[in-house]
Each structure stands twice: as structure tokens, then as C-alpha cells.
Short mmCIF file of C-alpha atoms in Angstrom, two decimals:
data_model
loop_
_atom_site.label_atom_id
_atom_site.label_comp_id
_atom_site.label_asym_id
_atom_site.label_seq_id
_atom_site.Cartn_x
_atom_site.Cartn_y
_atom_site.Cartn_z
CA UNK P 215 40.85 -25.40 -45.70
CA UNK P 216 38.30 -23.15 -44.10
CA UNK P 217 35.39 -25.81 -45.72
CA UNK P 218 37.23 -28.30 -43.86
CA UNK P 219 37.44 -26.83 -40.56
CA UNK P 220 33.13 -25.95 -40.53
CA UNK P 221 33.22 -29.52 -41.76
CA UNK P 222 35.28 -31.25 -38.56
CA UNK P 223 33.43 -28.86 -35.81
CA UNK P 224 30.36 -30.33 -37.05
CA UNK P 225 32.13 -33.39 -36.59
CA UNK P 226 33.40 -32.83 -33.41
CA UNK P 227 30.42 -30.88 -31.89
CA UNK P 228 28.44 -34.29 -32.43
CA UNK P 229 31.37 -35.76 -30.31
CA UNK P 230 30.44 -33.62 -27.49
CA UNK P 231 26.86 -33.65 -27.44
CA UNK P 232 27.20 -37.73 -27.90
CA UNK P 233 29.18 -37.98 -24.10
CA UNK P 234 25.83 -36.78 -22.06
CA UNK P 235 23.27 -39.21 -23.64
CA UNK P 236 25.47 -42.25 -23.99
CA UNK P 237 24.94 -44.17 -20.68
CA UNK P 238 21.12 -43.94 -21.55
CA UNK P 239 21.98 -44.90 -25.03
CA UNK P 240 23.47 -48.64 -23.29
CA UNK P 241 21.00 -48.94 -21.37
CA UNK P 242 18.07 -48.79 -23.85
CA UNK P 243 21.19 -51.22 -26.08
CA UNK P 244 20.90 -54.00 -23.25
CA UNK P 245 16.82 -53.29 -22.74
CA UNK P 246 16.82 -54.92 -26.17
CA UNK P 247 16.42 -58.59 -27.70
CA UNK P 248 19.92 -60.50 -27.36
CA UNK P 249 21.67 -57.61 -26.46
CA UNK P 250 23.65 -59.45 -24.11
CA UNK P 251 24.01 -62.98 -25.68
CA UNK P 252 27.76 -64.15 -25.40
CA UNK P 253 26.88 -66.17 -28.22
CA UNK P 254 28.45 -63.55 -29.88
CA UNK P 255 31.87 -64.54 -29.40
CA UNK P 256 32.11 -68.04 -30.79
CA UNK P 257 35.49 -70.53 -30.29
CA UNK P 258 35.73 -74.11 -31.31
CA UNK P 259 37.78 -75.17 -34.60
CA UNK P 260 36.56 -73.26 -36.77
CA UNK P 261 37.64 -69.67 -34.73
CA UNK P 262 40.75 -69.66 -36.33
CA UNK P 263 39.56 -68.38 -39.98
CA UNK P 264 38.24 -64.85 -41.80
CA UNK P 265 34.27 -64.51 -42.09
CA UNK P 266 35.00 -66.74 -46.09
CA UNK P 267 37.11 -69.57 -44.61
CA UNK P 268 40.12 -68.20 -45.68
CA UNK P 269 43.64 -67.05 -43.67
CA UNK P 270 44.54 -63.97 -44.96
CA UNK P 271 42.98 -60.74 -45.75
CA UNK P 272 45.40 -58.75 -47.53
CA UNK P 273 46.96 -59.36 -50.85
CA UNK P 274 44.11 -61.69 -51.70
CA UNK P 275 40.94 -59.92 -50.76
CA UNK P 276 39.46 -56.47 -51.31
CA UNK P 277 37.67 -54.95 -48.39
CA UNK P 278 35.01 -52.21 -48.47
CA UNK P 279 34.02 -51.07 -45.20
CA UNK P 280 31.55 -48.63 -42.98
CA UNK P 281 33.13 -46.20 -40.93
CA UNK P 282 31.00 -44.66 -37.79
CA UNK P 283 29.34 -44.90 -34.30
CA UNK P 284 25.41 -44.84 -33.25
CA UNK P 285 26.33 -42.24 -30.93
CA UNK P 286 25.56 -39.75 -33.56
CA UNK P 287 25.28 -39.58 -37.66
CA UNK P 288 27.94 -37.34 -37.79
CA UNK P 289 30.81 -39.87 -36.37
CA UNK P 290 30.13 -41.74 -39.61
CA UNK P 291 27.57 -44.06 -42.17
CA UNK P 292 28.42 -47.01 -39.96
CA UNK P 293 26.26 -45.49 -37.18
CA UNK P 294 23.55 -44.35 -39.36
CA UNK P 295 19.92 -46.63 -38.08
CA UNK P 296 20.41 -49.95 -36.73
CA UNK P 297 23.65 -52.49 -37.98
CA UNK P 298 21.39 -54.25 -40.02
CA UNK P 299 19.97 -51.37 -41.91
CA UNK P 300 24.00 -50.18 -42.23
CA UNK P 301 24.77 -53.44 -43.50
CA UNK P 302 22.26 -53.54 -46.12
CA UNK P 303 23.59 -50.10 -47.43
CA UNK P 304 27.43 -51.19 -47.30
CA UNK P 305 26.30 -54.70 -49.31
CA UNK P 306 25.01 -52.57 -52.00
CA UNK P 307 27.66 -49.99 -52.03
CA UNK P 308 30.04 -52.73 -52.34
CA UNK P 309 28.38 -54.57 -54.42
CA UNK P 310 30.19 -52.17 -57.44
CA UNK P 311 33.81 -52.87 -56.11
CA UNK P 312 33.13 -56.53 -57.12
CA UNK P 313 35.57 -57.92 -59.58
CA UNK P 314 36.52 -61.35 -60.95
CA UNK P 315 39.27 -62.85 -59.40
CA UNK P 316 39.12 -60.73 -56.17
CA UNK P 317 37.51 -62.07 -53.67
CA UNK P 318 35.87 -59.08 -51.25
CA UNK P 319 34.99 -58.89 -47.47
CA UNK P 320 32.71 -56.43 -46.35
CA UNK P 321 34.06 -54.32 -42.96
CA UNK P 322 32.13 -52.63 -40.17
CA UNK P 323 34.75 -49.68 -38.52
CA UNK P 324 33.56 -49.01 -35.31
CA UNK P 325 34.93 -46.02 -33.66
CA UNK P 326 35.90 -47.74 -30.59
CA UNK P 327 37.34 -44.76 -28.82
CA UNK P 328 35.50 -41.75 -29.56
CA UNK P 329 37.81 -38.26 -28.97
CA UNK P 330 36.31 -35.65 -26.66
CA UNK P 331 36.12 -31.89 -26.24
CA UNK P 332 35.72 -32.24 -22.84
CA UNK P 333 38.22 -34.32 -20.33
CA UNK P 334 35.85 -36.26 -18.76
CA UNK P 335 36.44 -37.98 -15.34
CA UNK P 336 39.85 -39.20 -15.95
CA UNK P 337 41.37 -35.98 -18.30
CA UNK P 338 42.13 -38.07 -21.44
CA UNK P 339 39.64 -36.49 -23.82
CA UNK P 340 37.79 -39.71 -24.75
CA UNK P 341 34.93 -42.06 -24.30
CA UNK P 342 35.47 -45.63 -24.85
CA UNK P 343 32.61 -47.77 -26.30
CA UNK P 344 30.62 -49.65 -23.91
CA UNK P 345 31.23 -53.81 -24.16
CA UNK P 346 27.43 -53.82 -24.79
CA UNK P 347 27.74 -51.62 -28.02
CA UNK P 348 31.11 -53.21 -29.05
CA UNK P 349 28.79 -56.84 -29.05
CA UNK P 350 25.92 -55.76 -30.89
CA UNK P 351 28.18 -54.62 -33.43
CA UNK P 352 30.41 -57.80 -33.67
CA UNK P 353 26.91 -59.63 -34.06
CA UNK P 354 25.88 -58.13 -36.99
CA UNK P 355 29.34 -58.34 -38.54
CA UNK P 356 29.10 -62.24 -38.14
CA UNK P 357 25.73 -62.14 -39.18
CA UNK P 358 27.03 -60.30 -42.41
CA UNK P 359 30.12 -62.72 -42.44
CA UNK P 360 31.94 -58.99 -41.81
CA UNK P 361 34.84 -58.01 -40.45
CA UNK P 362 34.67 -55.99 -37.40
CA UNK P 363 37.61 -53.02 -37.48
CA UNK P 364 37.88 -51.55 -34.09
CA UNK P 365 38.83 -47.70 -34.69
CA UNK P 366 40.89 -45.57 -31.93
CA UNK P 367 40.81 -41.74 -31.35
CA UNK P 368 42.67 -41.79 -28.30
CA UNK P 369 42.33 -38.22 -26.92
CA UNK P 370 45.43 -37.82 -24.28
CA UNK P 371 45.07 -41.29 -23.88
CA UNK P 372 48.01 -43.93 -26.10
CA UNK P 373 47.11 -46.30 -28.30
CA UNK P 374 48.72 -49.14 -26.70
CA UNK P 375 46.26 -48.74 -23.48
CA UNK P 376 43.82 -48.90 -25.55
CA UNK P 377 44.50 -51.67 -27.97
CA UNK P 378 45.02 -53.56 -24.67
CA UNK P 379 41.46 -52.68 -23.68
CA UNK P 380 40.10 -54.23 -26.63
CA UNK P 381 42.42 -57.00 -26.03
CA UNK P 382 38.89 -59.76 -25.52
CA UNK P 383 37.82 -58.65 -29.05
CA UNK P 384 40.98 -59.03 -30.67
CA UNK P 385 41.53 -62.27 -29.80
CA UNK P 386 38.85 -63.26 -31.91
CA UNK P 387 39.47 -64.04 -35.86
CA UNK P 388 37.09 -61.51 -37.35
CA UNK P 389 38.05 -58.52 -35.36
CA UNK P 390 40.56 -56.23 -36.70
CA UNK P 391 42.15 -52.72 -35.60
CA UNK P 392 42.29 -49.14 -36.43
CA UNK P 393 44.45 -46.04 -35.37
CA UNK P 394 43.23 -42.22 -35.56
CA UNK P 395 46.41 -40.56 -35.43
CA UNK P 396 44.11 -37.23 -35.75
CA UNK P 397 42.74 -37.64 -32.43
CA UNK P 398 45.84 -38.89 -30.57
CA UNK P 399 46.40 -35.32 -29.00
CA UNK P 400 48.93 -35.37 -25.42
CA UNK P 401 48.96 -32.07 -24.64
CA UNK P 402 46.00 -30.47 -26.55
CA UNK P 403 42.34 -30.84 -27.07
CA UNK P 404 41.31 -33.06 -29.83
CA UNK P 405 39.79 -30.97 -32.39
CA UNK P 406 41.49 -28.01 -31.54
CA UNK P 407 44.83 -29.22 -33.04
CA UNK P 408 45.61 -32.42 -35.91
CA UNK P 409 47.50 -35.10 -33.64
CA UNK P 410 50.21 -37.39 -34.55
CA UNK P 411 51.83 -40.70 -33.46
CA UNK P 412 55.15 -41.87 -33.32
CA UNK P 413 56.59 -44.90 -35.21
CA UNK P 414 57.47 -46.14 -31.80
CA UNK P 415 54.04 -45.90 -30.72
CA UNK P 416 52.88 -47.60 -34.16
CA UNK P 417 55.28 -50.54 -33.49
CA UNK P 418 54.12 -51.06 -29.63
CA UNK P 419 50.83 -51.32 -31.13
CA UNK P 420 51.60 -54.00 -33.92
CA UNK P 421 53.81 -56.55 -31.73
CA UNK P 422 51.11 -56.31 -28.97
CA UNK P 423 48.43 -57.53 -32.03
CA UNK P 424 51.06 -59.57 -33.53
CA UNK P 425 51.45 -61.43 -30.57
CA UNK P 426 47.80 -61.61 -30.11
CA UNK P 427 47.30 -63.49 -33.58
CA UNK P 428 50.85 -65.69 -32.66
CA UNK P 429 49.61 -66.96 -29.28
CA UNK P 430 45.83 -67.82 -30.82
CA UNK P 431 46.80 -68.99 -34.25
CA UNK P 432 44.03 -66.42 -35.82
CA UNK P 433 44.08 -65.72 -38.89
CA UNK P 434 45.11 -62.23 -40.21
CA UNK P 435 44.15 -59.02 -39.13
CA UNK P 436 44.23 -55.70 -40.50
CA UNK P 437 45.96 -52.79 -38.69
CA UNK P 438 45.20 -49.38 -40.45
CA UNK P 439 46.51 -46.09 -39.86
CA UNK P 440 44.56 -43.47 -41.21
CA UNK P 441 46.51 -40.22 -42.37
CA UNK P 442 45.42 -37.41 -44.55
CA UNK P 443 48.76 -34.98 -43.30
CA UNK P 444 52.64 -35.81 -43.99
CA UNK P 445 53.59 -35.54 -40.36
CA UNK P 446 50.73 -37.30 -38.83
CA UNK P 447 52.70 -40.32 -39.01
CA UNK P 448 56.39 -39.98 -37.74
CA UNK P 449 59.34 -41.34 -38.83
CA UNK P 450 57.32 -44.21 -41.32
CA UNK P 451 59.90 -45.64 -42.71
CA UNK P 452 60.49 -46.95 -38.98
CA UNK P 453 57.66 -48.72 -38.84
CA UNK P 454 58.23 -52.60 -38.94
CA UNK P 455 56.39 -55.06 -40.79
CA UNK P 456 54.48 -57.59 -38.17
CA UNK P 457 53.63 -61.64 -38.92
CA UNK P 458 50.08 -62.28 -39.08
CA UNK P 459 49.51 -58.21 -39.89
CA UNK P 460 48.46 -56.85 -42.62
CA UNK P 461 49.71 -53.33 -41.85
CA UNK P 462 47.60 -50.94 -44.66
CA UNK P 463 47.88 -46.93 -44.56
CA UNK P 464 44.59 -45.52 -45.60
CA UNK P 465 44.37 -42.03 -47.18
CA UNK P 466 41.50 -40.50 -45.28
CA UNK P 467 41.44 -36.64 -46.33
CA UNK P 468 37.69 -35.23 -48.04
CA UNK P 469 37.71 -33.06 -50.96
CA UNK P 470 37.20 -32.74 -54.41
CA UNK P 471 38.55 -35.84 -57.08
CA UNK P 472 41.80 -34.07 -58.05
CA UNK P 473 43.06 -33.56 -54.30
CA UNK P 474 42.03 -36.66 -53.40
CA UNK P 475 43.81 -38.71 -56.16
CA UNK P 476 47.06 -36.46 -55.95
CA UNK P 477 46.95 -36.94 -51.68
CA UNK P 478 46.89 -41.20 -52.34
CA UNK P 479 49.31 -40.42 -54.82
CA UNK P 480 51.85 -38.63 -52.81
CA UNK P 481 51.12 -41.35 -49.91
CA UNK P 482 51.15 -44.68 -51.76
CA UNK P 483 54.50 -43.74 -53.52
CA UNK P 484 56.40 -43.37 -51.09
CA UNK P 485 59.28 -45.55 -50.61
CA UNK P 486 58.43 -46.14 -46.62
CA UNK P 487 54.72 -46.85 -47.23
CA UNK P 488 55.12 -48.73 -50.49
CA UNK P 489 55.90 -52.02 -48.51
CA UNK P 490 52.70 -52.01 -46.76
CA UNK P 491 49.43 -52.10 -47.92
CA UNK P 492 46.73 -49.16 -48.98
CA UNK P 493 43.56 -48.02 -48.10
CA UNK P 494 41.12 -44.86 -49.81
CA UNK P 495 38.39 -43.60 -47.72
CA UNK P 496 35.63 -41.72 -49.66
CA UNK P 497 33.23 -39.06 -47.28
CA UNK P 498 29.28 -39.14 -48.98
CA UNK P 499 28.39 -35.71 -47.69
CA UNK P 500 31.97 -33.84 -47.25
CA UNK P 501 33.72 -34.94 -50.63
CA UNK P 502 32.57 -33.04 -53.61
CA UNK P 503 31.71 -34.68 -56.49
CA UNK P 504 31.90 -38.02 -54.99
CA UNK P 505 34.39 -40.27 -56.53
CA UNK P 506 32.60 -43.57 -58.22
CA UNK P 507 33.77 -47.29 -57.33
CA UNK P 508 34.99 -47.22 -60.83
CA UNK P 509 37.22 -43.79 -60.56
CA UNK P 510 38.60 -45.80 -57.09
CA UNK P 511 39.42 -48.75 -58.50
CA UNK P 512 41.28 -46.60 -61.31
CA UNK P 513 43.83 -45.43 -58.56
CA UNK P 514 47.36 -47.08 -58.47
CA UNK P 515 48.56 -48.89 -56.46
CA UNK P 516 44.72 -49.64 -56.35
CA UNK P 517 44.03 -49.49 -52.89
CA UNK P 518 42.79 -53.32 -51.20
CA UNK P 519 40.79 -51.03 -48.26
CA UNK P 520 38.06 -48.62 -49.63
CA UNK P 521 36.21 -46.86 -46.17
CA UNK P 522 33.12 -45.01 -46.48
CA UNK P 523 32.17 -42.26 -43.79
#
């Protein structure tokens, strides 16, 4: 426990230090080639399908993912260099999950919402990614026939606001969503405390997506909570099963093999969460002894989302 703590100040100082240099950060983003180009955002008849053609993600497809922000290494290997250079990295880490009859999908997590230390202007404890930096990212998913996860820490802020920020991205077909319930944090200051979120809150969240993927006729998305404590989630076996969802609960705690494998354990098996789908994230510099693709793949249920921070 006390390993973990050093670990998430480290974390979280990188937060902090990220909220200062940021607006320079977009503006040396939109200094650069394309960095505006709407072509980003494509429609026509064929904006209805998954990066491979195909409808659904999830029970079909495996999906190994990046997790991060360019803000700072710290928030995650995603934001490690420029997309490209992240993508080449996640293509050969995922290049060991391949197996036959499972067709894979590679996934850049963008942290989306970043929580803060500090309030900032409006007292909610977070920074939300510039559209500028949200773009450039959703390029080089397509260019990487990728999935783009948007990824919420929402501070003192709800996720509902902002999955309805985000709303332009989600309505395309690539671009999926993530919740933080870690960093969803009312009446404290992220960091300082573990958050939580209701299964109310969860279910606002899913029929406003839902609807999204109804009214658009978009093919599947992915809507993950991460959760590495019991009670970070409340009340699960409340939380409702959405059309055009593929609702997965990814086990996102760091520590040695054992811990790890007993945490997804205890998660997967439960009788609320065993109706949904599940995800295994895997931390290169905080895990110890890091687990292989192999020793993953070995877990049961195995899990159909495998993150990498």
C-alpha cells in the first residue's frame, strides 16, 4: 500500500505540473502540419462500421489498447512521443495477444478529462482536453485503423457532463468511452481520497451513449469502467445492460502477478459483473514482474480488453 501511494503522487504531481504548460502545449499542437484538418472526422456510408468493417466489438474481437495523455509520461504509454511513435509500440506489444480465430483491434485511451490538484477556474478539479489534442489523436487512430477510447477523471465534475462534452466525438463509429471512477471525487480533492460512482450515475452515462449509437446507427462502442477497489463501483448489480454497448469492467490495480490475478479473479466472478464484459490493464513501470501476453491470456474469463499504462 505505501508503494502504491509514492506510486499515484508521482502520478498525480505530473497532473499538476501538466495544467500550467498546457495552453502552450495546443498552441505549438495547431502550429503543426494538419493539426486542424476536419478531415479527421469522416461521414458518408461507410461511417457506420469499426476501423475492420465489422459491427461489433465485443464478443468477437480482442482489443489491446494504450492508455495516457502527452501532457506528461506519467498520465500513461499512450502519451509517451508523438501518436505515431505510440502506435508503433502498441502494434508490437499487441502483436503477442494475436490468436487464430480472434480477430484484434488495437485502442488508443486518451485521458480525456485529466483530474486536478488544484480547482482551477470553475472548482471541479479537472482539465478537459483541448478539441485540437482530442483530433490529432482520433487521426492517428484512423490512420492505425484504431479505436479511439475517450477516458474521464472527472474531478468534482459528473460523468454525464462530460460524456455530453464529448458528445461530437462519440457520434462517430470509431470512438469509444471510458470512466475513472478513481478520480470522480464531489467533495474531496482527487488524489487525496479513491472516488466512486453510483450505478445511477453509470446508467445516465450508458443510455446517453446508447442513444447516441441508436439515433446514428454506429456500430458498437465500448463503455469501460475501470475499478481496482470493491466499492468504487456502487450497487453493480444495478447497472443495466445498454443496446449497441458493450459495457466491459476492466481490473486496473498495479502490483505483483499473484495480486493481480486474485483482484480479476474476485471481480470477473462476480455474479453482477459476470454479465458484462472484462478488461485487465497491465502498468510497465509500477507492476512488478510484469505479467506476459501469455500469463494474460491464461486468466479466466480471459479478459477481451487488455490496457497498457
Amino acid at each position: 500500500r505505501r508503494r502504491e501511494l509514492v506510486v499515484q503522487r508521482r502520478r498525480r504531481a505530473a497532473v499538476v505540473a501538466m495544467v500550467v504548460p498546457l495552453a502552450a502545449f495546443v498552441a505549438g499542437l495547431m502550429s503543426g502540419a494538419g493539426a486542424g484538418d476536419s478531415s479527421s472526422r469522416p461521414g458518408g456510408s461507410d461511417a457506420a462500421v469499426l476501423p475492420d468493417g465489422e459491427r461489433r466489438i465485443f464478443p468477437g474481437h480482442r482489443v489491446v489498447a494504450f492508455y495516457g495523455a502527452p501532457q506528461a509520461a506519467e498520465l500513461g504509454e499512450l502519451g509517451i512521443g508523438r501518436p505515431s511513435s505510440a502506435v508503433r509500440r502498441l502494434r508490437k506489444q499487441a502483436a503477442a495477444y494475436r490468436r487464430p480465430g480472434t480477430p484484434q483491434l488495437l485502442g488508443l485511451e486518451l485521458i480525456a478529462t485529466i483530474a486536478n490538484a488544484s480547482p482551477g477556474q470553475d472548482g471541479l478539479y479537472r482539465t478537459q482536453q483541448e478539441p485540437e489534442v482530442i483530433d490529432r489523436y482520433l487521426r492517428a487512430a484512423r490512420r492505425a485503423k484504431a479505436l479511439l477510447i475517450l477516458d474521464v477523471q472527472p474531478g468534482r465534475a459528473d460523468f454525464l457532463s462530460e460524456a455530453k462534452r464529448l458528445r461530437r466525438w462519440l457520434e462517430e463509429p470509431d470512438v469509444s468511452l471510458a470512466l475513472d471512477p478513481e478520480w470522480r471525487t464531489p467533495d474531496a480533492v482527487p488524489g487525496q481520497v479513491i472516488g466512486s460512482v453510483t450505478s445511477g450515475e453509470v446508467n445516465q452515462v450508458s443510455d446517453y451513449v446508447a442513444q447516441i449509437v441508436k439515433r446514428g446507427d454506429l456500430p458498437q462502442k465500448l463503455l469501460v469502467l475501470h475499478q481496482f477497489t470493491a466499492d468504487m463501483i456502487q450497487d453493480p448489480d444495478q447497472i443495466l445492460p445498454r443496446r449497441g454497448l458493450a459495457l466491459t469492467f476492466n481490473v486496473d490495480g498495479f502490483g505483483d502477478r499473484p495480486n493481480k490475478v486474485s483482484k480479476y479473479d474476485s471481480f470477473a466472478r462476480r455474479p453482477e459483473t459476470r454479465r458484462f464484459h472484462h478488461g485487465f490493464k497491465l502498468f510497465y513501470k509500477e507492476d512488478t514482474n510484469l505479467m506476459s501476453p501469455r500469463q494474460v491470456l491464461g486468466l479466466r474469463p480471459q479478459p477481451r480488453l487488455v490496457v497498457y499504462e
